Short mmCIF file of C-alpha atoms in Angstrom, two decimals:
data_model
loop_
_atom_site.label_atom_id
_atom_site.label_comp_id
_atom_site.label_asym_id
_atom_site.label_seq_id
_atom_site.Cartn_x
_atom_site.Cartn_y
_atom_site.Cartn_z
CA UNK A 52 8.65 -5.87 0.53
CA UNK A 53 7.62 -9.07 0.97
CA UNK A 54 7.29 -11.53 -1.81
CA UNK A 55 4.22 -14.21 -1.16
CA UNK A 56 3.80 -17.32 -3.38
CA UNK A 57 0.72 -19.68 -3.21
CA UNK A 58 0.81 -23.16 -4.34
CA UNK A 59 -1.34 -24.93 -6.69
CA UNK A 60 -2.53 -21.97 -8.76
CA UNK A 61 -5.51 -24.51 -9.41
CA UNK A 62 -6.81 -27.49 -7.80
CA UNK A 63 -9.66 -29.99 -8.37
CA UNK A 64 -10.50 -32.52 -6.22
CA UNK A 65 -13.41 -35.05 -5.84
CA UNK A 66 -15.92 -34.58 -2.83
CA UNK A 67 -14.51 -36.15 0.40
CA UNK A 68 -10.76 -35.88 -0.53
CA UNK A 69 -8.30 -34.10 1.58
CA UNK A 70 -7.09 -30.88 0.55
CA UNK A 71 -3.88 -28.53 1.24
CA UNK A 72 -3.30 -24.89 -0.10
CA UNK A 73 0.14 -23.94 0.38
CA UNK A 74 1.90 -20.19 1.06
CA UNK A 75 5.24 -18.77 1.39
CA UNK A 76 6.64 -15.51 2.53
CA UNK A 77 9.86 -13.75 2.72
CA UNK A 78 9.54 -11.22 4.63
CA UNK A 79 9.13 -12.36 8.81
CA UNK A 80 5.55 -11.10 9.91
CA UNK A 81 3.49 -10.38 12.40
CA UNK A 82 0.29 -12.83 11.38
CA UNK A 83 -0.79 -14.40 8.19
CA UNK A 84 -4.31 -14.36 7.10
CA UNK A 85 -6.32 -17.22 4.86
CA UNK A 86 -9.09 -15.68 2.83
CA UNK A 87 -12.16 -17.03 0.96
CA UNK A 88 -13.67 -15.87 -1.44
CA UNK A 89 -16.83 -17.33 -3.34
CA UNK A 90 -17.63 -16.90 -7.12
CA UNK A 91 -20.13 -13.98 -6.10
CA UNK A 92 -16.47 -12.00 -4.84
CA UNK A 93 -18.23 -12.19 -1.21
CA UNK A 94 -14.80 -12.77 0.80
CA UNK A 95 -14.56 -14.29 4.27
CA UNK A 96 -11.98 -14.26 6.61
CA UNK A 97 -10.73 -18.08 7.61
CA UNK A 98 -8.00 -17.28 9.45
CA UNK A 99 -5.41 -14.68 11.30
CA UNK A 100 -2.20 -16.58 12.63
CA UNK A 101 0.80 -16.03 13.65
CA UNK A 102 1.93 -19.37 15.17
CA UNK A 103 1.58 -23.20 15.55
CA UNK A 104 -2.38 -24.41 14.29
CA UNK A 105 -5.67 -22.88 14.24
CA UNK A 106 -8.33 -25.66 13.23
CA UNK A 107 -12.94 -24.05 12.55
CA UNK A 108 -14.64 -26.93 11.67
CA UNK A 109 -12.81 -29.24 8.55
CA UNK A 110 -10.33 -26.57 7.90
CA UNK A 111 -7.11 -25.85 9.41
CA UNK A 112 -4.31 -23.45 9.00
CA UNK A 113 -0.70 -23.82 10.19
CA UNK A 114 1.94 -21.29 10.34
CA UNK A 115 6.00 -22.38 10.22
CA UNK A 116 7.53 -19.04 11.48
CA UNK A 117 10.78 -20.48 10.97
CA UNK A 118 10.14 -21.49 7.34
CA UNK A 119 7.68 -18.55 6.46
CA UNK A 120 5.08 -20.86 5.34
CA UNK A 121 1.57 -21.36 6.50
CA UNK A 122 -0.36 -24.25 4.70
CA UNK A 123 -4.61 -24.47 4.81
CA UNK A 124 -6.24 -28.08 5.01
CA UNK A 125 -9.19 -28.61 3.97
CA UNK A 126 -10.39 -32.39 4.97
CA UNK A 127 -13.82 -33.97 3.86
CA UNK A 128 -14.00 -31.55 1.25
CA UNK A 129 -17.14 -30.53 -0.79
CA UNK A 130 -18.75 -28.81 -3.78
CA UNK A 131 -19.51 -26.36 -1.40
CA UNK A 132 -15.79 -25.27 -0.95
CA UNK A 133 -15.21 -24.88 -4.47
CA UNK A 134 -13.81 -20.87 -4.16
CA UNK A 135 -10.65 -18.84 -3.94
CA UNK A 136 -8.41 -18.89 -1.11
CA UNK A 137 -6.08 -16.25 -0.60
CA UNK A 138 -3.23 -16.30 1.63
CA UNK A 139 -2.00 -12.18 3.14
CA UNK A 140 0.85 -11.60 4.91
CA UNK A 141 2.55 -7.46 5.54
CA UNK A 142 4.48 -6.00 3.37
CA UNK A 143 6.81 -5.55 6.13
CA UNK A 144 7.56 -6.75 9.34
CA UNK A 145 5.62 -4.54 11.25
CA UNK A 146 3.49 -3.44 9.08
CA UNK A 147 -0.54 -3.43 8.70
CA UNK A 148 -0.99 -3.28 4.75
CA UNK A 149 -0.94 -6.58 3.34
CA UNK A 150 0.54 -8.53 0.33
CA UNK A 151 -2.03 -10.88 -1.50
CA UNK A 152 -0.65 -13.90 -2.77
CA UNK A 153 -2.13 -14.97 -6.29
CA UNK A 154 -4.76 -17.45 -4.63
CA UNK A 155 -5.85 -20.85 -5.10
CA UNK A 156 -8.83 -21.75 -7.49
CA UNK A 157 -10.24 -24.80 -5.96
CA UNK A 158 -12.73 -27.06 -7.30
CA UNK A 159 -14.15 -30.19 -5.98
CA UNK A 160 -16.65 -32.07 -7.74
CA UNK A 161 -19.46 -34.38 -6.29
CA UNK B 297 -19.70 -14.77 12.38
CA UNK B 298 -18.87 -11.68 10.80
CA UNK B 299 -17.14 -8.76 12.47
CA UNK B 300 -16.81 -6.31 9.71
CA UNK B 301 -19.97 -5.17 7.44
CA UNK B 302 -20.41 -3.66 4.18
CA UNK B 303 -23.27 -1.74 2.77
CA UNK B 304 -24.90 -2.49 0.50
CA UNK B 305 -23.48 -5.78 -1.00
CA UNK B 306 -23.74 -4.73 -4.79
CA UNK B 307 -25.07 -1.39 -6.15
CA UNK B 308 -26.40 -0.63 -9.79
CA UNK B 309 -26.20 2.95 -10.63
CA UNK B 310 -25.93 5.13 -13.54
CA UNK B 311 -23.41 6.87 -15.08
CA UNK B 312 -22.25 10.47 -13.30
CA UNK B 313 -23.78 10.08 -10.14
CA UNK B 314 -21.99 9.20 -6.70
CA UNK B 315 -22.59 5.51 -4.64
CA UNK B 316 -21.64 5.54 -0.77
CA UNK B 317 -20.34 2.14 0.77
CA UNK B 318 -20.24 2.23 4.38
CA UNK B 319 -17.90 -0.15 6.08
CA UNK B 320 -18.77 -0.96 10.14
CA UNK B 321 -16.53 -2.97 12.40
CA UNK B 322 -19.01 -5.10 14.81
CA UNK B 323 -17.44 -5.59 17.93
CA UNK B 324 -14.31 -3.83 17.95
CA UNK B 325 -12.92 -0.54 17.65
CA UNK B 326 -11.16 -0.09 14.36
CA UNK B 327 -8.36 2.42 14.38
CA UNK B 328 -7.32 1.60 10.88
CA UNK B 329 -9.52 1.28 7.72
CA UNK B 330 -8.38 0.08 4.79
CA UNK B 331 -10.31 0.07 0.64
CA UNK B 332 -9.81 -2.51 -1.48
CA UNK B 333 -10.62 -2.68 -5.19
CA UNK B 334 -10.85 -5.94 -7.30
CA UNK B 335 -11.37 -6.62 -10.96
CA UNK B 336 -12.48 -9.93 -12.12
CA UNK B 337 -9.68 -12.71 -12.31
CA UNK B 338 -6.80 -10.12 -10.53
CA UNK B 339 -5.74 -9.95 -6.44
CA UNK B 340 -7.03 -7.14 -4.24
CA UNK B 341 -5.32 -3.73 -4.84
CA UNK B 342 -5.40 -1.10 -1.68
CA UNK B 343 -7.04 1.86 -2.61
CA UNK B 344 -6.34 3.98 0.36
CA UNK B 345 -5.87 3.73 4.19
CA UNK B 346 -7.56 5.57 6.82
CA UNK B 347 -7.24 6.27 10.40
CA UNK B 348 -9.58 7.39 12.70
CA UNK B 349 -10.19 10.91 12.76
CA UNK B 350 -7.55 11.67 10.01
CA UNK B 351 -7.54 12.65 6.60
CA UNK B 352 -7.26 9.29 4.54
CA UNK B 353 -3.56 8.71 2.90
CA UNK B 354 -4.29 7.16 -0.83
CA UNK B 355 -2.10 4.71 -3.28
CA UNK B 356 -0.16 6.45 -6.04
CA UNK B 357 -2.60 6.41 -8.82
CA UNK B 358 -5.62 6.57 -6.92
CA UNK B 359 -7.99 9.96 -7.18
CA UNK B 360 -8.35 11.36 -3.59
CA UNK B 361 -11.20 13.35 -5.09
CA UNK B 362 -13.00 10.50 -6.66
CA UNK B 363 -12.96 8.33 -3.86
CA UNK B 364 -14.01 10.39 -0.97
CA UNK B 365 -12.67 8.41 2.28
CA UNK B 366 -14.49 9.23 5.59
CA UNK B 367 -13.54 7.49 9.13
CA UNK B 368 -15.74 9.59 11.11
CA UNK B 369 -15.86 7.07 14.18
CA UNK B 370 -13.95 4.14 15.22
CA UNK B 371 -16.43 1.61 13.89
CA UNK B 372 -17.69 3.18 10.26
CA UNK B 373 -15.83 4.29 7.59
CA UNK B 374 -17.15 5.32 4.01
CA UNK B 375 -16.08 5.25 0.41
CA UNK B 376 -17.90 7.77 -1.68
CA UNK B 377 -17.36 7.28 -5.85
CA UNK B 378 -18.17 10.23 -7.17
CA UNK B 379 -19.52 10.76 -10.78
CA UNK B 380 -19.17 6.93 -11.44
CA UNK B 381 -18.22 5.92 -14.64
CA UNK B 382 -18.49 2.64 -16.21
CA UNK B 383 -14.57 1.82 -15.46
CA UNK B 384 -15.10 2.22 -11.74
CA UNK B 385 -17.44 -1.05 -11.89
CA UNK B 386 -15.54 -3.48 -9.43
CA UNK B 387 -16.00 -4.96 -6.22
CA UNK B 388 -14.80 -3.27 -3.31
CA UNK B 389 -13.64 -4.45 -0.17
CA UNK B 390 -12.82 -3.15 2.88
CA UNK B 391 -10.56 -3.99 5.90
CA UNK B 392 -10.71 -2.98 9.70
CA UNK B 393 -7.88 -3.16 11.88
CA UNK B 394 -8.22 -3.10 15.55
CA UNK B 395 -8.47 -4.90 18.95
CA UNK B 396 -10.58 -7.48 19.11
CA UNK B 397 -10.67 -10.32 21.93
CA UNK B 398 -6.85 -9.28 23.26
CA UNK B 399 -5.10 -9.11 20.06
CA UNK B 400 -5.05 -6.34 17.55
CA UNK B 401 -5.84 -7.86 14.14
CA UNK B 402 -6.82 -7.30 10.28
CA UNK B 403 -10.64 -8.32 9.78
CA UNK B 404 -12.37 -8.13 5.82
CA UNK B 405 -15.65 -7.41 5.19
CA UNK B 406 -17.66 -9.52 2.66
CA UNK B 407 -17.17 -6.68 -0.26
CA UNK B 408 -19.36 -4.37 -1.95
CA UNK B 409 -19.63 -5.06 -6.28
CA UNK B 410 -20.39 -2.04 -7.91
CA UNK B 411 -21.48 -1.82 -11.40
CA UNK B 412 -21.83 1.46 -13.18
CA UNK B 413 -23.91 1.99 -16.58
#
């Protein structure tokens, strides 16, 4: 089964700063997913990859295949980003149900 | 913009009686459904998964009778909770999985909080 692992548990960062939310897998996979999800528990999808960079506006995912480790930027950040991101990768290989890493509380203050 | 729905986005209801959440994929056929429940502060936990046309396949612990899974067409799928009780307050989420612009991918929908008194 795979194992995922996010990195910080918590961040806080001041308005404008540059962020990065970090995930690792151990299991190879198919495509990793970034989720957001807002105090309210509304969640949105960021991102589905499975290689190389996917950039929607000021955020940006990248996937290391090789590494199994997919890192989300965040750059001119602001109080309105200030929710959970979740990083979901398969259980298995070839799988379609997901494993949920732990998520990333992240705060950013004006 | 969104490509999966939920319906409605947070339901009050009382104590014994059942809530339907209806789950729609936009602009793609889903062939694969999944439920999600949350409680406050923990990860997502897969309720069940269903497929198309088939009878839903549920996670150990999880009352196939309670939580009445339809996928009755390729782009709706419902989660009935019967005789709610206050413990089944959570939000729920649901997933679609399907192909969408070439690829065949995992898409959430924005969740569904439930709160039973």
């Amino acid at each position: 089964k795979n194992e995922v692992e996010q990195s910080p548990q918590n961040l806080t960062a001041q308005e404008g700063e540059f962020i990065t939310i970090n995930c690792s897998y151990s299991v190879g996979i198919s495509a990793l997913h970034w989720l957001q999800q807002h105090p309210g528990g509304g969640i949105v999808s960021l991102f589905m990859l499975s290689s190389g960079k996917k950039k929607h506006g000021r955020l940006i995912a990248t996937i290391n295949i090789q590494e199994k480790h997919s890192s989300l930027h965040i750059t001119a950040s602001h109080p309105r980003d200030s929710a959970v991101y979740i990083c979901a990768v398969p259980e298995e290989t070839s799988g379609s149900r997901l494993t949920f890493g732990e998520g990333t509380q992240l705060t950013v203050n004006p | 913009g969104a490509v999966v729905s939920q319906h409605p986005s947070w339901v009050i209801c009382k104590s014994g009686t059942s809530v339907k959440i209806e789950c729609r994929s936009l602009d793609f056929q889903a062939t694969t459904m999944f439920w999600y429940r949350q409680f406050p502060k923990q990860s997502l936990m897969l309720m069940a998964t269903s497929n198309e046309g088939s009878k839903a396949t549920y996670e150990q612990g999880v009352e196939k009778d309670k939580f009445l899974i339809n996928h009755a067409s390729l782009t709706l799928s419902t989660l009935t909770v019967t005789s709610a009780h206050p413990e089944d307050s959570s939000f729920y989420i649901c997933s679609a999985r399907g192909r969408r612009e070439g690829s065949y991918e995992q898409y959430f929908g924005p969740g569904t909080r439930l709160t039973v008194t």
